[in-house]
Amino acid sequence: MSDAGDVPSSGPNSSPSSGGGGSHPGTPRGTPVYSVDAQDIIAAIERPNMMPDDVPFHRGLLPLLDLPSFGEPDDDCGDPCPGSMYFCPSCCTVHQKPHVCYRYDCPLHWAHAVRRRAAGSKDAAGVCPQLDALRRYLNAYRDDNQYFHHLVISLGKECRLAANEPLERELETVREIMDEIGIQGLVGYHPRAGDNEDHEGDDRGDWKNRIGKDTDWEDVREELEFRPHFHIVGVAPFIDFSETPEIQSETGAVLHRITQEDSNISIEDTEAMCSAVTYVLSHCGIYDTDGDQRRLAAWMKGPDIGRITPLERNKAKIQATVYDVARDTLGVEPPNLECDSELDQDEERQGNVDEGPAIDREQRNPMLDAWDTGDDVERVGATSTGNGVTIDGPPGPDGPAGPIASAGSGATPSRSTDLPGRRDPFDTPAGNPTFTSSTSSTSSPTRSRSTSSSDDQDDESETCGTRLRHISQANEYLLDREWNESHDDGVLDVETAYRSYVTWMEAKDLEATDDPTPLPEERVTDYPPDD
């Protein structure tokens, strides 16, 4: 049996109903090509009622949402707080990290929020791990090869729908178009585009300079215009868009498949998929919920999305890839969680690097393992197997059977749970700070040697190099007698920090909120909410 997980006995072995087979230049031999049926898509576009001409022009238009990073930071953004403390299980040094708010509109931490949405956290699978698992699943249980694609859909900036919530109604139209094409995946709403943009590229370099703490909205708005459109990064067989000119001439809608230069390939591999996802999420609009929460206008759409949960080992690899590409697409570096405290000579001679009690890997933040394989981090490339996903059956009355469900659990995502106005699990305060460790080994700490003078060996000193643990894990160590006895001198520092963390947590106002995605009844509690 493959490690694709527990698969329902009646798997989706049939191909998508839309489209037909055939050959296409640049596709592997025998790979079906699914053509876009122009008339079906035209019918989907024209199905919604349009706003009458005598209604004020602004009614029915898609909303001009805010872009990430142009809000105000919290008062404590970047400041130390008990919730951002870490400790070293080897030398007992307590490290204070800056507070990260994970708000999309924060000029300091918007990129951290986007990266977490792409990579996932303890309570959410993450867009990129979901897409990777989706392709593995479809490759295993469908006859045709599945690939990543990057599409753009625009119904025109003057499209006025007769609906109280135009974004919700147009998103439904986009979902119908996706069903006709046979693609599942991420849908991101972009309210603005550069005034010099076309649909021939992703203008990634331009957007990096348009948002962030070093940009001013009054300057940026001069090079942007209201041009609402949707980006899709999803999984499907090869797609033939040769009939899209007919769609545009009849409806004014633009459907475009972004490809690499001089190539028919849209997204070559998993790393390119992670780049595309972080790019799309970086400038999605931000909408306000009824509970005064600010959410990113991005959703996962597709009948199989809610059935699949990435395996932890694959999720960690994809998360490491997201953190790697985010340097370029988001301009944010992975934090270093390696203890840099200098060891005294006695510790160096004795090799006192006991890391304390063993921690169950299933109870640890997978991001802490994502970089543990050093330079040998495996990149998940194209595969025709189904390995690497856990398949959940249809949800029962108490929620899905699997450990984490993505938006819209079950065979068909529900419009009432994954549209604006509802909670998004990727943005819920519950969860844990998403940090990676450095490339230290899980079996032993990595020691680094710093030398102030190459001529004087006595000046050499070693730093601890052990991977740090979040202070919320300290109680596991403090209750371990062997660890206490072997770290007698530093235990009090760790205990004091842990007590301050517990007091801080008790004082925080952690209001319960409704998530659109039914999460497991037994939540992991060994990591704190985002501070």
Short mmCIF file of C-alpha atoms in Angstrom, two decimals:
data_model
loop_
_atom_site.label_atom_id
_atom_site.label_comp_id
_atom_site.label_asym_id
_atom_site.label_seq_id
_atom_site.Cartn_x
_atom_site.Cartn_y
_atom_site.Cartn_z
CA MET A 1 0.00 0.00 0.00
CA SER A 2 1.35 3.41 -0.88
CA ASP A 3 1.87 6.12 1.70
CA ALA A 4 -0.72 8.29 0.03
CA GLY A 5 -2.79 7.76 3.14
CA ASP A 6 -6.12 6.11 3.83
CA VAL A 7 -7.92 6.30 0.51
CA PRO A 8 -11.68 5.89 0.16
CA SER A 9 -12.57 2.70 -1.70
CA SER A 10 -14.19 4.66 -4.51
CA GLY A 11 -11.43 7.01 -5.55
CA PRO A 12 -11.81 9.56 -8.36
CA ASN A 13 -10.32 7.39 -11.10
CA SER A 14 -12.10 9.17 -13.91
CA SER A 15 -10.80 12.18 -15.77
CA PRO A 16 -12.50 15.58 -15.63
CA SER A 17 -15.68 15.69 -17.62
CA SER A 18 -14.80 18.90 -19.43
CA GLY A 19 -12.42 18.98 -22.33
CA GLY A 20 -11.10 16.33 -24.63
CA GLY A 21 -7.90 14.53 -25.41
CA GLY A 22 -5.31 15.08 -28.06
CA SER A 23 -1.71 16.06 -28.52
CA HIS A 24 -0.06 19.40 -28.03
CA PRO A 25 3.38 20.73 -28.89
CA GLY A 26 5.68 20.44 -25.92
CA THR A 27 3.55 17.95 -23.99
CA PRO A 28 4.70 14.44 -23.08
CA ARG A 29 3.52 11.77 -25.48
CA GLY A 30 0.15 10.37 -24.51
CA THR A 31 -0.73 13.29 -22.26
CA PRO A 32 -4.33 14.48 -22.78
CA VAL A 33 -4.88 18.15 -23.51
CA TYR A 34 -8.06 19.64 -22.12
CA SER A 35 -9.46 22.32 -24.37
CA VAL A 36 -11.45 25.20 -23.03
CA ASP A 37 -15.05 24.95 -24.23
CA ALA A 38 -15.72 28.54 -25.22
CA GLN A 39 -19.52 28.30 -25.18
CA ASP A 40 -19.68 26.76 -21.71
CA ILE A 41 -17.41 29.45 -20.31
CA ILE A 42 -19.34 32.20 -22.10
CA ALA A 43 -22.53 30.82 -20.52
CA ALA A 44 -20.91 30.89 -17.07
CA ILE A 45 -19.78 34.49 -17.57
CA GLU A 46 -23.16 35.66 -18.83
CA ARG A 47 -25.19 33.75 -16.24
CA PRO A 48 -25.14 36.48 -13.56
CA ASN A 49 -27.55 39.37 -14.05
CA MET A 50 -25.86 42.66 -14.84
CA MET A 51 -26.65 45.89 -13.06
CA PRO A 52 -29.15 48.08 -14.99
CA ASP A 53 -27.73 51.17 -16.67
CA ASP A 54 -29.88 53.54 -14.60
CA VAL A 55 -28.23 52.40 -11.35
CA PRO A 56 -25.30 54.54 -10.13
CA PHE A 57 -22.12 53.37 -11.82
CA HIS A 58 -20.27 52.34 -8.67
CA ARG A 59 -22.99 49.82 -7.76
CA GLY A 60 -22.11 46.26 -8.72
CA LEU A 61 -18.42 46.88 -9.33
CA LEU A 62 -15.82 44.69 -7.72
CA PRO A 63 -14.47 46.28 -4.53
CA LEU A 64 -11.31 48.38 -4.57
CA LEU A 65 -9.70 46.63 -1.61
CA ASP A 66 -6.61 47.76 0.26
CA LEU A 67 -3.24 46.22 -0.54
CA PRO A 68 -0.96 44.55 2.03
CA SER A 69 1.51 46.59 4.09
CA PHE A 70 -0.19 50.00 3.96
CA GLY A 71 -1.70 49.96 7.47
CA GLU A 72 -0.21 50.98 10.79
CA PRO A 73 1.98 48.64 12.86
CA ASP A 74 0.90 47.56 16.33
CA ASP A 75 2.47 49.42 19.23
CA ASP A 76 4.51 46.34 20.14
CA CYS A 77 5.47 45.25 16.61
CA GLY A 78 9.13 44.29 16.64
CA ASP A 79 9.39 44.63 20.42
CA PRO A 80 10.26 41.72 22.71
CA CYS A 81 7.43 40.04 24.60
CA PRO A 82 7.03 36.80 26.60
CA GLY A 83 5.30 35.13 23.68
CA SER A 84 8.40 35.49 21.51
CA MET A 85 10.90 33.94 23.94
CA TYR A 86 12.96 30.87 23.08
CA PHE A 87 15.34 28.82 25.19
CA CYS A 88 18.28 26.57 24.49
CA PRO A 89 17.84 23.05 25.92
CA SER A 90 21.63 22.59 25.97
CA CYS A 91 23.00 25.69 27.70
CA CYS A 92 19.68 27.02 29.13
CA THR A 93 20.16 30.48 27.61
CA VAL A 94 16.87 32.35 27.15
CA HIS A 95 16.67 34.23 23.83
CA GLN A 96 14.27 37.09 23.19
CA LYS A 97 12.98 37.42 19.62
CA PRO A 98 11.01 40.39 18.23
CA HIS A 99 7.24 40.21 18.29
CA VAL A 100 5.67 39.44 14.88
CA CYS A 101 2.01 40.45 14.51
CA TYR A 102 1.25 38.48 11.30
CA ARG A 103 -1.13 41.17 10.05
CA TYR A 104 -1.46 41.59 6.30
CA ASP A 105 -1.75 45.37 6.56
CA CYS A 106 1.26 45.78 8.86
CA PRO A 107 4.16 47.48 7.05
CA LEU A 108 6.66 45.50 9.16
CA HIS A 109 5.18 42.01 9.12
CA TRP A 110 2.89 41.73 6.07
CA ALA A 111 5.47 39.49 4.37
CA HIS A 112 5.59 37.19 7.40
CA ALA A 113 1.80 36.86 7.21
CA VAL A 114 1.87 36.09 3.49
CA ARG A 115 4.68 33.58 3.95
CA ARG A 116 2.76 31.82 6.71
CA ARG A 117 -0.35 31.65 4.52
CA ALA A 118 1.72 30.04 1.76
CA ALA A 119 3.73 27.69 3.99
CA GLY A 120 1.14 26.85 6.62
CA SER A 121 1.30 26.57 10.38
CA LYS A 122 0.40 24.02 13.02
CA ASP A 123 -3.33 24.67 12.60
CA ALA A 124 -3.44 25.22 8.83
CA ALA A 125 -2.04 23.15 5.99
CA GLY A 126 -0.77 26.08 3.91
CA VAL A 127 -1.48 26.81 0.25
CA CYS A 128 1.76 25.33 -1.12
CA PRO A 129 1.65 22.06 0.85
CA GLN A 130 -2.00 21.70 -0.18
CA LEU A 131 -1.21 22.16 -3.86
CA ASP A 132 1.67 19.70 -3.67
CA ALA A 133 -0.54 17.13 -1.94
CA LEU A 134 -3.35 17.75 -4.43
CA ARG A 135 -1.09 17.00 -7.39
CA ARG A 136 0.23 13.84 -5.72
CA TYR A 137 -3.31 12.69 -5.05
CA LEU A 138 -4.61 13.39 -8.55
CA ASN A 139 -1.56 11.79 -10.15
CA ALA A 140 -2.24 8.65 -8.11
CA TYR A 141 -5.97 8.36 -8.78
CA ARG A 142 -6.46 9.76 -12.26
CA ASP A 143 -5.29 8.39 -15.56
CA ASP A 144 -3.76 11.62 -16.86
CA ASN A 145 -0.68 13.45 -15.63
CA GLN A 146 -1.31 16.51 -13.49
CA TYR A 147 0.68 19.76 -13.67
CA PHE A 148 0.83 23.12 -11.97
CA HIS A 149 -0.65 26.05 -13.92
CA HIS A 150 -0.80 29.81 -13.41
CA LEU A 151 -3.90 31.43 -14.93
CA VAL A 152 -5.33 34.95 -15.01
CA ILE A 153 -9.07 35.61 -15.35
CA SER A 154 -10.49 39.10 -15.76
CA LEU A 155 -14.15 39.89 -16.44
CA GLY A 156 -13.32 43.54 -17.09
CA LYS A 157 -13.15 46.53 -14.77
CA GLU A 158 -16.56 47.77 -15.96
CA CYS A 159 -18.30 44.48 -15.22
CA ARG A 160 -21.21 45.37 -12.91
CA LEU A 161 -23.07 42.48 -11.32
CA ALA A 162 -26.58 42.79 -9.92
CA ALA A 163 -25.55 41.44 -6.52
CA ASN A 164 -25.24 42.79 -3.01
CA GLU A 165 -21.79 41.21 -2.79
CA PRO A 166 -20.20 41.52 -6.26
CA LEU A 167 -16.94 39.89 -5.17
CA GLU A 168 -18.75 36.86 -3.82
CA ARG A 169 -20.83 36.54 -7.01
CA GLU A 170 -17.87 36.95 -9.35
CA LEU A 171 -15.87 34.48 -7.32
CA GLU A 172 -18.67 32.00 -7.94
CA THR A 173 -18.33 32.69 -11.67
CA VAL A 174 -14.58 32.08 -11.46
CA ARG A 175 -15.26 28.79 -9.70
CA GLU A 176 -17.61 27.73 -12.51
CA ILE A 177 -14.92 28.60 -15.07
CA MET A 178 -12.41 26.54 -13.09
CA ASP A 179 -14.81 23.59 -13.14
CA GLU A 180 -15.13 23.89 -16.92
CA ILE A 181 -11.35 24.01 -17.32
CA GLY A 182 -10.81 21.18 -14.85
CA ILE A 183 -8.42 23.02 -12.52
CA GLN A 184 -8.37 23.16 -8.71
CA GLY A 185 -6.28 25.34 -6.46
CA LEU A 186 -5.66 28.85 -5.17
CA VAL A 187 -7.77 31.80 -6.31
CA GLY A 188 -6.46 35.25 -5.44
CA TYR A 189 -8.28 38.53 -6.08
CA HIS A 190 -6.11 41.45 -7.25
CA PRO A 191 -8.02 44.75 -7.29
CA ARG A 192 -5.18 46.74 -8.84
CA ALA A 193 -2.59 46.32 -11.57
CA GLY A 194 0.36 48.37 -12.74
CA ASP A 195 -0.54 50.93 -15.38
CA ASN A 196 2.09 49.42 -17.70
CA GLU A 197 1.16 45.76 -17.17
CA ASP A 198 -0.19 43.28 -19.64
CA HIS A 199 -1.02 39.62 -19.23
CA GLU A 200 2.24 38.30 -20.62
CA GLY A 201 4.11 37.98 -17.32
CA ASP A 202 3.81 38.12 -13.57
CA ASP A 203 5.70 41.44 -13.13
CA ARG A 204 7.20 39.98 -9.95
CA GLY A 205 10.07 42.42 -9.76
CA ASP A 206 7.77 45.44 -10.02
CA TRP A 207 5.49 44.38 -7.17
CA LYS A 208 8.39 43.76 -4.82
CA ASN A 209 9.08 47.49 -4.98
CA ARG A 210 5.45 48.59 -4.64
CA ILE A 211 4.66 47.24 -1.18
CA GLY A 212 6.48 47.09 2.12
CA LYS A 213 7.75 49.33 4.90
CA ASP A 214 9.93 51.41 2.56
CA THR A 215 7.09 52.39 0.21
CA ASP A 216 4.67 55.29 0.43
CA TRP A 217 1.09 54.82 -0.74
CA GLU A 218 0.85 58.27 -2.29
CA ASP A 219 3.83 57.43 -4.50
CA VAL A 220 2.75 53.87 -5.31
CA ARG A 221 -0.82 54.73 -6.27
CA GLU A 222 0.43 56.82 -9.19
CA GLU A 223 1.65 53.69 -10.99
CA LEU A 224 -1.43 51.57 -10.22
CA GLU A 225 -4.90 51.55 -11.69
CA PHE A 226 -8.16 49.81 -10.83
CA ARG A 227 -8.08 46.66 -12.95
CA PRO A 228 -9.70 43.82 -10.97
CA HIS A 229 -8.67 40.30 -11.93
CA PHE A 230 -8.17 36.86 -10.43
CA HIS A 231 -5.02 34.75 -10.36
CA ILE A 232 -5.27 30.97 -10.17
CA VAL A 233 -2.37 28.72 -9.20
CA GLY A 234 -3.70 25.21 -9.47
CA VAL A 235 -3.43 21.63 -10.62
CA ALA A 236 -4.81 20.24 -13.88
CA PRO A 237 -3.73 18.30 -16.98
CA PHE A 238 -2.40 20.31 -19.91
CA ILE A 239 -4.82 23.08 -20.84
CA ASP A 240 -5.45 24.39 -24.35
CA PHE A 241 -6.49 28.05 -24.30
CA SER A 242 -6.73 28.40 -28.09
CA GLU A 243 -10.44 29.34 -27.91
CA THR A 244 -10.02 32.19 -25.45
CA PRO A 245 -10.05 34.91 -28.18
CA GLU A 246 -13.64 33.91 -28.93
CA ILE A 247 -14.51 34.32 -25.27
CA GLN A 248 -12.92 37.76 -25.14
CA SER A 249 -14.59 39.01 -28.31
CA GLU A 250 -18.04 37.92 -27.13
CA THR A 251 -17.88 38.80 -23.43
CA GLY A 252 -14.87 41.08 -22.93
CA ALA A 253 -13.45 38.60 -20.41
CA VAL A 254 -9.76 37.71 -20.59
CA LEU A 255 -8.50 34.20 -19.82
CA HIS A 256 -4.74 33.79 -19.98
CA ARG A 257 -2.32 31.01 -19.06
CA ILE A 258 1.03 32.43 -17.97
CA THR A 259 3.94 30.44 -19.39
CA GLN A 260 7.68 30.57 -19.17
CA GLU A 261 9.48 32.50 -21.87
CA ASP A 262 9.63 30.58 -25.19
CA SER A 263 7.93 27.59 -23.58
CA ASN A 264 4.55 25.94 -23.22
CA ILE A 265 5.30 25.20 -19.56
CA SER A 266 3.42 27.31 -17.03
CA ILE A 267 4.96 26.17 -13.72
CA GLU A 268 7.90 23.82 -14.07
CA ASP A 269 8.28 22.35 -10.59
CA THR A 270 7.42 22.70 -6.92
CA GLU A 271 9.85 25.55 -6.35
CA ALA A 272 8.28 27.52 -9.21
CA MET A 273 4.85 26.78 -7.74
CA CYS A 274 5.92 28.21 -4.37
CA SER A 275 7.26 31.31 -6.13
CA ALA A 276 3.98 31.78 -8.00
CA VAL A 277 1.89 31.34 -4.86
CA THR A 278 3.90 33.82 -2.77
CA TYR A 279 3.79 36.29 -5.67
CA VAL A 280 0.00 35.98 -6.02
CA LEU A 281 -0.62 36.30 -2.28
CA SER A 282 1.73 39.26 -1.94
CA HIS A 283 -0.72 41.76 -3.43
CA CYS A 284 -4.16 40.24 -3.02
CA GLY A 285 -6.75 42.62 -1.66
CA ILE A 286 -7.58 42.77 2.05
CA TYR A 287 -11.24 42.71 3.09
CA ASP A 288 -12.90 43.34 6.46
CA THR A 289 -15.05 40.70 8.11
CA ASP A 290 -18.11 41.30 10.25
CA GLY A 291 -15.90 40.76 13.30
CA ASP A 292 -13.51 43.57 12.35
CA GLN A 293 -10.89 41.09 11.18
CA ARG A 294 -8.78 41.83 8.12
CA ARG A 295 -8.46 38.89 5.74
CA LEU A 296 -6.59 38.22 2.52
CA ALA A 297 -8.84 37.85 -0.53
CA ALA A 298 -7.54 34.39 -1.42
CA TRP A 299 -9.32 31.05 -1.31
CA MET A 300 -8.74 27.39 -2.14
CA LYS A 301 -11.29 26.09 -4.66
CA GLY A 302 -11.93 22.60 -5.98
CA PRO A 303 -13.93 19.46 -5.16
CA ASP A 304 -10.88 17.55 -3.90
CA ILE A 305 -9.33 20.32 -1.78
CA GLY A 306 -11.12 19.37 1.42
CA ARG A 307 -10.27 15.67 1.10
CA ILE A 308 -6.51 15.99 1.22
CA THR A 309 -4.09 16.68 4.04
CA PRO A 310 -0.33 16.85 3.36
CA LEU A 311 1.82 14.35 5.21
CA GLU A 312 4.02 16.10 7.76
CA ARG A 313 7.31 15.04 6.13
CA ASN A 314 6.23 16.46 2.77
CA LYS A 315 4.74 19.56 4.36
CA ALA A 316 8.07 20.32 6.03
CA LYS A 317 9.92 20.08 2.70
CA ILE A 318 7.45 22.38 0.95
CA GLN A 319 7.59 24.83 3.84
CA ALA A 320 11.37 24.94 3.56
CA THR A 321 10.99 25.71 -0.15
CA VAL A 322 8.51 28.52 0.61
CA TYR A 323 10.93 30.05 3.10
CA ASP A 324 13.66 29.84 0.48
CA VAL A 325 11.75 31.49 -2.39
CA ALA A 326 10.23 34.11 -0.06
CA ARG A 327 13.64 35.76 0.07
CA ASP A 328 13.08 36.79 -3.54
CA THR A 329 9.30 37.13 -3.86
CA LEU A 330 8.62 38.73 -0.45
CA GLY A 331 12.03 40.03 0.61
CA VAL A 332 11.90 38.28 3.99
CA GLU A 333 14.67 36.10 5.39
CA PRO A 334 14.12 32.92 7.44
CA PRO A 335 14.82 33.62 11.13
CA ASN A 336 17.82 31.99 12.72
CA LEU A 337 16.85 29.78 15.64
CA GLU A 338 20.32 28.49 16.39
CA CYS A 339 21.72 29.24 19.84
CA ASP A 340 24.65 31.62 19.44
CA SER A 341 25.69 31.68 23.10
CA GLU A 342 29.38 31.13 23.67
CA LEU A 343 30.30 28.01 25.61
CA ASP A 344 32.78 28.34 28.46
CA GLN A 345 35.89 26.20 28.40
CA ASP A 346 34.48 23.62 30.82
CA GLU A 347 31.46 23.06 28.60
CA GLU A 348 33.67 22.79 25.53
CA ARG A 349 35.89 20.18 27.18
CA GLN A 350 33.01 18.20 28.67
CA GLY A 351 30.85 18.40 25.57
CA ASN A 352 27.85 19.36 27.67
CA VAL A 353 25.34 19.54 24.85
CA ASP A 354 22.50 17.43 26.20
CA GLU A 355 19.36 18.57 24.39
CA GLY A 356 17.02 17.25 27.05
CA PRO A 357 14.03 14.92 26.74
CA ALA A 358 13.10 13.59 23.35
CA ILE A 359 10.13 15.39 21.82
CA ASP A 360 7.57 13.53 19.77
CA ARG A 361 8.01 14.77 16.20
CA GLU A 362 4.25 14.79 15.71
CA GLN A 363 3.91 17.26 18.61
CA ARG A 364 6.49 19.69 17.30
CA ASN A 365 6.20 22.54 14.90
CA PRO A 366 7.12 20.96 11.52
CA MET A 367 8.89 24.17 10.55
CA LEU A 368 11.47 23.40 13.24
CA ASP A 369 12.41 20.33 11.21
CA ALA A 370 12.16 21.90 7.78
CA TRP A 371 15.79 23.00 7.69
CA ASP A 372 17.28 20.19 9.74
CA THR A 373 18.49 18.29 6.67
CA GLY A 374 21.09 20.95 5.88
CA ASP A 375 22.18 21.19 2.27
CA ASP A 376 20.42 17.93 1.48
CA VAL A 377 16.88 19.32 1.64
CA GLU A 378 15.00 17.37 -0.98
CA ARG A 379 13.04 19.36 -3.51
CA VAL A 380 9.79 17.68 -4.44
CA GLY A 381 9.70 17.59 -8.21
CA ALA A 382 7.25 16.22 -10.74
CA THR A 383 5.94 12.82 -9.78
CA SER A 384 3.46 10.39 -11.21
CA THR A 385 2.87 8.61 -7.89
CA GLY A 386 0.31 9.36 -5.21
CA ASN A 387 2.77 9.30 -2.33
CA GLY A 388 2.67 12.09 0.16
CA VAL A 389 -0.96 12.86 0.95
CA THR A 390 -3.52 11.76 3.48
CA ILE A 391 -7.00 11.36 2.06
CA ASP A 392 -9.94 12.26 4.26
CA GLY A 393 -13.35 10.78 3.67
CA PRO A 394 -16.52 12.86 3.58
CA PRO A 395 -16.98 14.81 6.81
CA GLY A 396 -19.34 13.48 9.42
CA PRO A 397 -21.49 15.53 11.79
CA ASP A 398 -18.47 16.27 13.99
CA GLY A 399 -16.21 17.46 11.18
CA PRO A 400 -13.69 15.82 8.88
CA ALA A 401 -11.98 12.59 9.78
CA GLY A 402 -8.46 13.79 9.02
CA PRO A 403 -6.13 15.90 11.15
CA ILE A 404 -6.52 19.15 9.20
CA ALA A 405 -9.12 20.05 6.61
CA SER A 406 -8.70 22.74 4.02
CA ALA A 407 -11.28 25.33 3.08
CA GLY A 408 -14.60 23.80 2.13
CA SER A 409 -14.38 20.32 3.66
CA GLY A 410 -16.06 17.51 1.82
CA ALA A 411 -16.66 16.86 -1.83
CA THR A 412 -17.72 20.39 -2.68
CA PRO A 413 -16.56 23.56 -0.88
CA SER A 414 -19.37 25.50 0.70
CA ARG A 415 -19.88 29.09 -0.39
CA SER A 416 -21.02 29.98 3.12
CA THR A 417 -17.70 29.01 4.67
CA ASP A 418 -14.95 30.21 2.38
CA LEU A 419 -16.14 33.59 1.12
CA PRO A 420 -15.69 37.12 2.51
CA GLY A 421 -17.23 37.68 5.91
CA ARG A 422 -16.20 34.31 7.31
CA ARG A 423 -13.15 33.36 9.34
CA ASP A 424 -10.10 32.04 7.53
CA PRO A 425 -8.04 29.38 9.35
CA PHE A 426 -4.81 30.72 7.90
CA ASP A 427 -5.45 34.05 9.57
CA THR A 428 -6.83 32.89 12.90
CA PRO A 429 -4.91 34.12 15.93
CA ALA A 430 -4.68 30.49 17.10
CA GLY A 431 -1.49 28.79 15.98
CA ASN A 432 2.20 29.21 16.59
CA PRO A 433 4.98 31.48 15.41
CA THR A 434 6.20 30.03 12.14
CA PHE A 435 9.95 29.96 12.47
CA THR A 436 12.56 27.69 10.98
CA SER A 437 15.70 26.47 12.59
CA SER A 438 19.04 26.74 10.90
CA THR A 439 20.63 23.78 9.21
CA SER A 440 21.56 22.06 12.43
CA SER A 441 21.12 18.34 12.85
CA THR A 442 18.26 16.92 14.86
CA SER A 443 20.51 14.38 16.51
CA SER A 444 23.19 16.70 17.85
CA PRO A 445 23.79 20.44 18.09
CA THR A 446 25.89 22.19 15.50
CA ARG A 447 28.84 23.98 17.04
CA SER A 448 30.35 26.94 15.26
CA ARG A 449 33.82 28.27 16.01
CA SER A 450 34.50 31.99 16.06
CA THR A 451 38.10 33.23 15.99
CA SER A 452 39.12 36.79 16.81
CA SER A 453 42.75 36.21 15.83
CA SER A 454 44.09 33.54 13.55
CA ASP A 455 47.46 33.74 15.35
CA ASP A 456 46.14 33.21 18.87
CA GLN A 457 44.46 29.83 19.39
CA ASP A 458 43.57 30.78 22.98
CA ASP A 459 41.07 33.33 21.67
CA GLU A 460 39.01 30.65 19.94
CA SER A 461 35.54 30.12 21.36
CA GLU A 462 32.69 27.85 20.46
CA THR A 463 29.04 28.78 20.26
CA CYS A 464 26.39 26.33 21.37
CA GLY A 465 24.63 25.90 18.01
CA THR A 466 21.68 23.94 19.42
CA ARG A 467 18.26 24.48 17.88
CA LEU A 468 16.13 26.69 20.12
CA ARG A 469 12.75 25.67 21.50
CA HIS A 470 9.83 28.00 22.06
CA ILE A 471 9.37 28.88 25.72
CA SER A 472 5.98 27.12 25.71
CA GLN A 473 7.88 23.82 25.48
CA ALA A 474 9.93 24.54 28.59
CA ASN A 475 7.58 22.71 30.93
CA GLU A 476 8.44 19.40 29.25
CA TYR A 477 12.05 19.98 30.20
CA LEU A 478 11.38 21.43 33.65
CA LEU A 479 9.46 18.28 34.60
CA ASP A 480 12.29 16.03 33.45
CA ARG A 481 14.49 15.14 36.45
CA GLU A 482 17.49 14.05 34.41
CA TRP A 483 17.50 17.29 32.42
CA ASN A 484 17.18 19.35 35.61
CA GLU A 485 20.10 17.58 37.26
CA SER A 486 22.37 17.99 34.24
CA HIS A 487 21.51 21.68 33.75
CA ASP A 488 21.34 22.81 37.35
CA ASP A 489 22.94 26.23 36.84
CA GLY A 490 20.57 27.42 34.10
CA VAL A 491 17.27 25.80 35.04
CA LEU A 492 16.16 28.78 37.13
CA ASP A 493 16.48 31.13 34.14
CA VAL A 494 14.32 28.87 31.99
CA GLU A 495 11.76 28.42 34.77
CA THR A 496 11.53 32.18 35.35
CA ALA A 497 11.01 32.81 31.64
CA TYR A 498 8.38 30.07 31.44
CA ARG A 499 6.45 31.50 34.41
CA SER A 500 6.44 34.96 32.83
CA TYR A 501 5.15 33.42 29.62
CA VAL A 502 2.31 31.62 31.43
CA THR A 503 1.34 34.81 33.27
CA TRP A 504 1.39 36.74 30.00
CA MET A 505 -0.78 34.12 28.29
CA GLU A 506 -3.33 34.21 31.10
CA ALA A 507 -3.56 37.98 30.79
CA LYS A 508 -4.10 37.95 27.05
CA ASP A 509 -7.61 38.30 25.73
CA LEU A 510 -7.89 35.15 23.59
CA GLU A 511 -11.42 35.32 22.25
CA ALA A 512 -12.86 32.21 20.64
CA THR A 513 -13.87 32.72 17.03
CA ASP A 514 -15.65 30.62 14.43
CA ASP A 515 -13.45 29.21 11.70
CA PRO A 516 -14.91 28.39 8.27
CA THR A 517 -12.87 25.19 8.26
CA PRO A 518 -13.80 22.61 10.91
CA LEU A 519 -10.47 21.98 12.62
CA PRO A 520 -9.81 18.85 14.69
CA GLU A 521 -11.49 18.66 18.08
CA GLU A 522 -8.15 17.90 19.73
CA ARG A 523 -5.99 20.91 18.99
CA VAL A 524 -2.26 20.87 19.55
CA THR A 525 -1.66 23.02 22.63
CA ASP A 526 2.10 22.91 23.01
CA TYR A 527 2.53 26.10 20.98
CA PRO A 528 1.15 29.53 21.82
CA PRO A 529 -1.21 31.66 19.81
CA ASP A 530 0.40 34.35 17.70
CA ASP A 531 1.40 37.09 20.08
#
